[in-house]
Amino acid sequence: MVIFAEPPAQALLIDSRSPAEYAQGHLEAAINLDLSGFRGRLRSEEEFRRLEQTLADLNGRIGAGPKRPVVVYDQGFNTRLSKTAFMLALGGLEVYLWPQGWEAQATSQAPVEPVAAEPWAQLRRDILLTADEILAFPHPLLDVREPLEFATARIPGAKNIPLGAFGLDNARALGLQAGQEVGVHCRSGARSASAFWLLRQQGVLARNYLGSMLEWEAESDLPVERS
């Protein structure tokens, strides 16, 4: 998983912008795909199996697989780009993020139909954090929402560091070290996907709680702190 990289040869190009932006001009052979709205409960092995099958079917539809890298690009490093890339990486793909530098090449306006392949996925549990794992998580848990959101309702023991505080080279300033395992979450798993990539780029072994507070607050057996 690499951020801010030129696309490798033969990569599958994913444009995560809106359909309207895509239609105005995109990279040649790029398909339009936005996975930032993904929601799903993950608390049982059956739910993990369903997620893996969903990702396998998706990879099959877009022609992605373990031998072909995927490049996701968007208009800047935003949560749409980050979560789309995270979902593809979660399915076992080699993913690159390309938030800038592609714009001059985005001259194609014809929609691109993906070439289907055999469904395939290998769920990356090492980059995923679940609610039940959080209950016994011995590492820092970072809530990247805004302070007002954090004050309203939060996971006990979480530390609030808003997404805007994260950068490409400031993990140490945030008290984090390369090789250290941390959990990140937000409201829906999108902002935390951005934090995930920024930390992983610096060698911090971040894991994204995909369900985040939307899932946590919906589960009656999970503790919530409120001010």
Short mmCIF file of C-alpha atoms in Angstrom, two decimals:
data_model
loop_
_atom_site.label_atom_id
_atom_site.label_comp_id
_atom_site.label_asym_id
_atom_site.label_seq_id
_atom_site.Cartn_x
_atom_site.Cartn_y
_atom_site.Cartn_z
CA MET A 1 0.00 0.00 0.00
CA VAL A 2 1.54 3.25 -1.18
CA ILE A 3 0.29 6.81 -1.08
CA PHE A 4 1.13 9.65 -3.49
CA ALA A 5 2.68 7.39 -6.13
CA GLU A 6 2.78 7.52 -9.93
CA PRO A 7 0.82 4.58 -11.33
CA PRO A 8 2.80 1.42 -12.00
CA ALA A 9 2.62 -0.17 -15.44
CA GLN A 10 -0.58 -2.08 -16.26
CA ALA A 11 -2.39 -0.72 -13.21
CA LEU A 12 -6.17 -0.71 -13.03
CA LEU A 13 -7.19 2.95 -12.78
CA ILE A 14 -10.07 3.88 -10.47
CA ASP A 15 -11.58 7.39 -10.58
CA SER A 16 -13.40 7.89 -7.28
CA ARG A 17 -14.86 11.29 -8.17
CA SER A 18 -18.55 11.91 -8.77
CA PRO A 19 -20.07 10.71 -12.07
CA ALA A 20 -20.44 14.34 -13.18
CA GLU A 21 -16.75 15.07 -12.55
CA TYR A 22 -15.77 11.81 -14.23
CA ALA A 23 -17.83 12.69 -17.33
CA GLN A 24 -16.07 16.02 -17.71
CA GLY A 25 -12.72 14.31 -18.23
CA HIS A 26 -10.94 11.28 -16.82
CA LEU A 27 -7.82 9.24 -17.40
CA GLU A 28 -7.94 6.88 -20.35
CA ALA A 29 -9.19 3.41 -19.33
CA ALA A 30 -10.17 4.62 -15.83
CA ILE A 31 -13.43 3.31 -14.39
CA ASN A 32 -15.64 5.36 -12.09
CA LEU A 33 -16.05 3.83 -8.62
CA ASP A 34 -16.80 5.41 -5.24
CA LEU A 35 -16.83 3.07 -2.23
CA SER A 36 -16.84 5.79 0.43
CA GLY A 37 -20.44 5.09 1.39
CA PHE A 38 -19.87 1.46 2.37
CA ARG A 39 -21.64 0.43 5.57
CA GLY A 40 -21.74 -2.96 7.19
CA ARG A 41 -21.86 -4.63 10.57
CA LEU A 42 -18.79 -6.77 11.33
CA ARG A 43 -19.24 -8.73 14.54
CA SER A 44 -19.60 -12.35 13.45
CA GLU A 45 -17.65 -14.74 11.25
CA GLU A 46 -20.63 -14.94 8.92
CA GLU A 47 -20.49 -11.16 8.49
CA PHE A 48 -16.77 -11.38 7.70
CA ARG A 49 -17.47 -14.09 5.12
CA ARG A 50 -20.18 -11.97 3.51
CA LEU A 51 -17.85 -8.98 3.35
CA GLU A 52 -15.13 -11.05 1.73
CA GLN A 53 -17.61 -12.39 -0.82
CA THR A 54 -18.87 -8.86 -1.52
CA LEU A 55 -15.31 -7.70 -2.15
CA ALA A 56 -14.61 -10.77 -4.30
CA ASP A 57 -17.67 -10.03 -6.44
CA LEU A 58 -16.61 -6.37 -6.71
CA ASN A 59 -13.08 -7.31 -7.76
CA GLY A 60 -14.52 -9.64 -10.35
CA ARG A 61 -16.80 -6.94 -11.78
CA ILE A 62 -13.99 -4.40 -12.15
CA GLY A 63 -11.36 -6.87 -13.34
CA ALA A 64 -9.14 -6.59 -10.26
CA GLY A 65 -7.00 -9.35 -8.82
CA PRO A 66 -3.85 -10.17 -6.87
CA LYS A 67 -1.51 -9.77 -9.85
CA ARG A 68 -2.72 -6.35 -10.97
CA PRO A 69 -2.06 -3.19 -8.95
CA VAL A 70 -4.85 -0.67 -8.53
CA VAL A 71 -4.43 3.11 -8.60
CA VAL A 72 -7.21 5.24 -7.09
CA TYR A 73 -7.19 8.93 -7.99
CA ASP A 74 -9.34 11.89 -7.00
CA GLN A 75 -9.29 15.66 -6.74
CA GLY A 76 -6.96 15.84 -3.77
CA PHE A 77 -6.45 13.66 -0.74
CA ASN A 78 -10.02 13.42 0.50
CA THR A 79 -12.13 10.90 2.39
CA ARG A 80 -13.76 9.65 -0.82
CA LEU A 81 -10.36 8.67 -2.18
CA SER A 82 -9.16 7.29 1.14
CA LYS A 83 -12.11 5.06 1.90
CA THR A 84 -12.42 3.77 -1.66
CA ALA A 85 -8.74 2.85 -1.57
CA PHE A 86 -9.15 1.28 1.87
CA MET A 87 -12.02 -0.92 0.74
CA LEU A 88 -10.00 -2.15 -2.24
CA ALA A 89 -6.98 -2.81 -0.02
CA LEU A 90 -9.22 -4.61 2.45
CA GLY A 91 -10.07 -7.04 -0.31
CA GLY A 92 -6.41 -7.92 -0.73
CA LEU A 93 -5.44 -5.71 -3.67
CA GLU A 94 -2.16 -3.82 -4.05
CA VAL A 95 -3.40 -0.24 -3.86
CA TYR A 96 -1.80 3.09 -4.75
CA LEU A 97 -3.31 6.52 -4.07
CA TRP A 98 -2.87 9.34 -6.60
CA PRO A 99 -4.43 12.55 -5.25
CA GLN A 100 -2.69 14.99 -7.56
CA GLY A 101 -0.56 15.21 -10.69
CA TRP A 102 -2.95 13.33 -12.97
CA GLU A 103 -5.19 16.25 -13.94
CA ALA A 104 -3.49 17.24 -17.21
CA GLN A 105 -3.93 13.70 -18.51
CA ALA A 106 -7.66 13.53 -17.72
CA THR A 107 -8.90 14.24 -21.25
CA SER A 108 -11.04 11.19 -22.01
CA GLN A 109 -14.81 11.67 -21.80
CA ALA A 110 -16.14 8.32 -22.95
CA PRO A 111 -17.31 6.10 -20.08
CA VAL A 112 -15.20 3.00 -19.55
CA GLU A 113 -16.80 -0.39 -19.00
CA PRO A 114 -14.66 -2.65 -16.83
CA VAL A 115 -13.44 -5.98 -18.17
CA ALA A 116 -14.73 -8.60 -15.77
CA ALA A 117 -12.51 -11.25 -14.22
CA GLU A 118 -12.97 -14.17 -11.87
CA PRO A 119 -14.22 -13.08 -8.43
CA TRP A 120 -11.34 -12.97 -5.96
CA ALA A 121 -10.62 -11.47 -2.55
CA GLN A 122 -8.47 -12.15 0.49
CA LEU A 123 -9.73 -10.17 3.45
CA ARG A 124 -6.95 -8.16 5.10
CA ARG A 125 -7.83 -8.57 8.77
CA ASP A 126 -4.50 -6.97 9.71
CA ILE A 127 -5.64 -3.53 8.52
CA LEU A 128 -9.15 -3.86 9.94
CA LEU A 129 -10.24 -3.26 13.53
CA THR A 130 -13.58 -4.49 14.84
CA ALA A 131 -15.76 -3.50 17.76
CA ASP A 132 -15.06 -6.72 19.61
CA GLU A 133 -11.31 -6.33 19.10
CA ILE A 134 -11.50 -2.79 20.50
CA LEU A 135 -12.92 -4.15 23.76
CA ALA A 136 -9.57 -5.86 24.41
CA PHE A 137 -7.30 -3.63 22.30
CA PRO A 138 -4.01 -3.02 24.15
CA HIS A 139 -2.84 -0.25 21.80
CA PRO A 140 -3.80 3.41 21.38
CA LEU A 141 -7.26 4.01 19.93
CA LEU A 142 -7.52 7.32 18.09
CA ASP A 143 -10.82 9.08 17.43
CA VAL A 144 -10.23 11.43 14.48
CA ARG A 145 -13.57 13.26 14.69
CA GLU A 146 -13.89 16.88 15.69
CA PRO A 147 -13.71 17.70 19.44
CA LEU A 148 -17.44 18.49 19.68
CA GLU A 149 -18.33 15.10 18.21
CA PHE A 150 -15.91 13.40 20.59
CA ALA A 151 -17.34 15.24 23.60
CA THR A 152 -20.89 14.23 22.69
CA ALA A 153 -20.28 10.47 22.53
CA ARG A 154 -17.09 8.44 22.49
CA ILE A 155 -15.58 5.00 22.96
CA PRO A 156 -14.10 4.69 26.47
CA GLY A 157 -10.33 5.04 26.40
CA ALA A 158 -10.16 6.64 22.96
CA LYS A 159 -7.93 9.66 22.42
CA ASN A 160 -9.22 12.52 20.28
CA ILE A 161 -6.87 13.68 17.51
CA PRO A 162 -8.92 15.39 14.75
CA LEU A 163 -8.10 14.39 11.19
CA GLY A 164 -6.80 17.86 10.43
CA ALA A 165 -3.92 17.28 12.85
CA PHE A 166 -2.52 14.40 10.77
CA GLY A 167 0.14 14.99 8.13
CA LEU A 168 2.53 13.08 5.94
CA ASP A 169 5.46 13.36 8.32
CA ASN A 170 4.21 14.23 11.81
CA ALA A 171 3.45 10.86 13.38
CA ARG A 172 6.25 11.33 15.93
CA ALA A 173 4.88 14.75 16.87
CA LEU A 174 1.56 13.03 17.60
CA GLY A 175 3.33 10.59 19.91
CA LEU A 176 3.30 7.68 17.45
CA GLN A 177 6.22 5.54 16.29
CA ALA A 178 6.94 3.51 13.18
CA GLY A 179 6.10 -0.12 13.87
CA GLN A 180 3.57 0.80 16.55
CA GLU A 181 0.05 -0.61 16.23
CA VAL A 182 -2.84 1.82 16.65
CA GLY A 183 -6.55 1.84 15.95
CA VAL A 184 -8.32 4.71 14.19
CA HIS A 185 -12.02 5.47 13.93
CA CYS A 186 -14.42 8.31 13.24
CA ARG A 187 -18.16 8.39 12.56
CA SER A 188 -18.38 6.22 9.44
CA GLY A 189 -14.87 4.93 8.74
CA ALA A 190 -14.11 7.54 6.05
CA ARG A 191 -12.09 10.15 7.94
CA SER A 192 -10.34 7.34 9.76
CA ALA A 193 -9.45 5.83 6.37
CA SER A 194 -7.56 9.06 5.61
CA ALA A 195 -5.76 8.86 8.96
CA PHE A 196 -5.04 5.20 8.25
CA TRP A 197 -3.22 5.98 4.99
CA LEU A 198 -1.27 8.91 6.45
CA LEU A 199 -0.06 6.79 9.37
CA ARG A 200 0.71 3.73 7.24
CA GLN A 201 2.80 5.92 4.94
CA GLN A 202 4.97 6.72 7.99
CA GLY A 203 5.29 3.12 9.10
CA VAL A 204 2.68 3.26 11.88
CA LEU A 205 0.63 0.05 11.80
CA ALA A 206 -2.78 1.68 11.79
CA ARG A 207 -5.96 -0.40 11.70
CA ASN A 208 -9.24 1.20 10.67
CA TYR A 209 -12.43 0.51 12.63
CA LEU A 210 -14.65 0.45 9.57
CA GLY A 211 -17.95 0.54 11.46
CA SER A 212 -16.80 3.43 13.65
CA MET A 213 -19.31 5.29 15.83
CA LEU A 214 -22.28 4.52 13.56
CA GLU A 215 -21.87 0.85 14.36
CA TRP A 216 -20.64 1.30 17.95
CA GLU A 217 -23.63 3.37 19.08
CA ALA A 218 -26.08 1.03 17.34
CA GLU A 219 -24.91 -1.98 19.37
CA SER A 220 -26.58 -2.25 22.78
CA ASP A 221 -23.71 -4.15 24.42
CA LEU A 222 -20.96 -1.64 23.64
CA PRO A 223 -20.09 1.04 26.22
CA VAL A 224 -20.39 4.73 25.30
CA GLU A 225 -19.11 7.69 27.28
CA ARG A 226 -21.14 10.89 27.08
CA SER A 227 -20.51 14.33 28.48
#
